[in-house]
Short mmCIF file of C-alpha atoms and ligand atoms in Angstrom, two decimals:
data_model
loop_
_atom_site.label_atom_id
_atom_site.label_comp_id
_atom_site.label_asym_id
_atom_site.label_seq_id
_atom_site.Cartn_x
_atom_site.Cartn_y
_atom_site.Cartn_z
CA UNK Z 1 4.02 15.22 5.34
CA UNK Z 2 6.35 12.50 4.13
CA UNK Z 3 6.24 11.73 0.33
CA UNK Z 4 5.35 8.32 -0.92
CA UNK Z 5 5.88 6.79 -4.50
CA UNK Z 6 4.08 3.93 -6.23
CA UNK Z 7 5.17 2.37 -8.69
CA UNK Z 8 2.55 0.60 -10.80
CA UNK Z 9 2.61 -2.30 -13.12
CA UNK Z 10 1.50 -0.08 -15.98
CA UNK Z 11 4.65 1.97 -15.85
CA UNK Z 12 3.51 5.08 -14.59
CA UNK Z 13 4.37 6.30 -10.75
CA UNK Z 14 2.75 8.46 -8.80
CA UNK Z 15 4.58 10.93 -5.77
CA UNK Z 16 2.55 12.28 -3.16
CA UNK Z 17 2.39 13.98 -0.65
CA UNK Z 18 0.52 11.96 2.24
CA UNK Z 19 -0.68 13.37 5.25
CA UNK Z 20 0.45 11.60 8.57
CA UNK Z 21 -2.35 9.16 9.78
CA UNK Z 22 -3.81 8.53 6.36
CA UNK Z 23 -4.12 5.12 5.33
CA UNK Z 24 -2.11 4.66 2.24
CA UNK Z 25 -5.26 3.02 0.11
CA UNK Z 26 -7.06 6.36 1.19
CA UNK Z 27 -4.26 8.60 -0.50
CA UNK Z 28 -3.40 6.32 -3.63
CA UNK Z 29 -7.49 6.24 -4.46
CA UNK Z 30 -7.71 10.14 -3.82
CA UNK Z 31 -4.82 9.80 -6.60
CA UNK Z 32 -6.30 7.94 -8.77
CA UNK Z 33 -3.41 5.16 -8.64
CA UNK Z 34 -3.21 2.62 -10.96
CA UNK Z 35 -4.63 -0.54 -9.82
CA UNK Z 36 -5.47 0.32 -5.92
CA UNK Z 37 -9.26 0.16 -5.50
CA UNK Z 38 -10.11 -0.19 -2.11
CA UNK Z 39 -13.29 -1.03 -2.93
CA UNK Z 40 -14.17 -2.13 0.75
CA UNK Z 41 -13.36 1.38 1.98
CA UNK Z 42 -10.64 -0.15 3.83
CA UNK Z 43 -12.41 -2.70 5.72
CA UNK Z 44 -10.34 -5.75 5.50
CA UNK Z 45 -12.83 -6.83 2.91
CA UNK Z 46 -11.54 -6.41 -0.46
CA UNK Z 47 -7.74 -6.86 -0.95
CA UNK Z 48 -7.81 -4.48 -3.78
CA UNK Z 49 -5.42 -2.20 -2.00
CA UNK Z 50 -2.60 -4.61 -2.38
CA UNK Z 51 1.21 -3.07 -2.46
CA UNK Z 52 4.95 -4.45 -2.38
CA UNK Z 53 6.89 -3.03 0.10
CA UNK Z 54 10.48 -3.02 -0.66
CA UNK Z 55 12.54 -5.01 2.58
CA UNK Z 56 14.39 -2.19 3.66
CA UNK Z 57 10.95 -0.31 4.52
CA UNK Z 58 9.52 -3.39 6.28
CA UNK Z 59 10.66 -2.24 9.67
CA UNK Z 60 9.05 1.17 9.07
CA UNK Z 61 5.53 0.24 7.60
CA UNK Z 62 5.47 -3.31 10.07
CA UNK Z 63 4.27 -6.38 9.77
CA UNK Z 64 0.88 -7.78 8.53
CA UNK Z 65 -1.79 -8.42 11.71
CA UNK Z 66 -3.43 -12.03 11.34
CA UNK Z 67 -6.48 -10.90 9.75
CA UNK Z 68 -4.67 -8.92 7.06
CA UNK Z 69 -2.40 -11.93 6.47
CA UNK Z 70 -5.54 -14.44 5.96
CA UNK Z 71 -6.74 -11.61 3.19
CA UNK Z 72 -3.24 -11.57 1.58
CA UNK Z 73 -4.19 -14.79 0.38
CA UNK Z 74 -6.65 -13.86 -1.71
CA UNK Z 75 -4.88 -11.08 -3.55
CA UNK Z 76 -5.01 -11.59 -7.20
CA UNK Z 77 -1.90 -9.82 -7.64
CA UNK Z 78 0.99 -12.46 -6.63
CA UNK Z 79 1.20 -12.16 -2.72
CA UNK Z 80 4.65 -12.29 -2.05
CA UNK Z 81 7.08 -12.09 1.18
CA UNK Z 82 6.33 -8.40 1.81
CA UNK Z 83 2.99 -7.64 0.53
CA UNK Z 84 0.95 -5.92 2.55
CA UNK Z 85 -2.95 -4.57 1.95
CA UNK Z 86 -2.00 -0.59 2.23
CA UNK Z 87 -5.20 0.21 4.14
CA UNK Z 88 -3.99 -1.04 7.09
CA UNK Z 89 -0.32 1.06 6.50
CA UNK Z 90 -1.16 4.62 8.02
CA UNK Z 91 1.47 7.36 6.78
CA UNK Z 92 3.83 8.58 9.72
CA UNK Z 93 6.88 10.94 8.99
CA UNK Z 94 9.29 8.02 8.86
CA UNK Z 95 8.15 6.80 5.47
CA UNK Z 96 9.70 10.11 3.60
CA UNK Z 97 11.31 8.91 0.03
CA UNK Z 98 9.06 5.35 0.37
CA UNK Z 99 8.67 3.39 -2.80
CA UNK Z 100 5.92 0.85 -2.77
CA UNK Z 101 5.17 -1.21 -5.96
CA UNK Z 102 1.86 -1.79 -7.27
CA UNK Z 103 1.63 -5.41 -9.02
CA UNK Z 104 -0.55 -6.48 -11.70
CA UNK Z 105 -2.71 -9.10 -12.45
S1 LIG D 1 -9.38 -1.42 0.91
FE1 LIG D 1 -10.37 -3.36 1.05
S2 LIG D 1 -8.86 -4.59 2.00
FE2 LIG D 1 -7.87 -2.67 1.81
#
């Protein structure tokens, strides 16, 4: 069960422990992380589930599929080069000691 850290634009973080196969939006929400939403339920409809993944965890968490990359661009949060929408990130053992940020708007 790797742990996972966000670190939000309001200055807290949050660690936990994420069970492998569980969207990341699902576990942040159930954690009551500051500024994920995922008010779609994880649909591709909302892109309130918006994270920063640092570069070197890129290979790990992969790339954004087209359809997540046309919602990307309507983030309110500054998309940048590796934003991703962290329903479509499912935890897997490799992403132990991850640190995703959590912009603002
Ligand atoms: S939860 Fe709606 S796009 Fe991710």
């Amino acid at each position: 069960m790797p742990q996972i850290t966000w670190r939000c634009a309001s200055g807290k973080s949050f660690s936990i422990d994420v069970a492998a196969g569980q969207s990341l939006m699902e576990a942040a929400r159930d954690h009551d992380v500051d500024g994920i939403y995922g008010d779609c339920g994880g649909n591709l409809a909302c892109a309130t589930c918006h994270v920063v993944v640092p570069p070197e965890w890129v290979p790990v968490t992969g790339q954004p599929d087209a359809m997540e990359d046309d919602m990307l661009d309507i983030v309110e949060t500054g998309r940048t080069e590796t934003s991703r929408l962290s329903c479509q990130i499912l935890a897997t053992e490799e992403m132990e000691g991850m640190v995703l940020d959590v912009p603002g708007a």
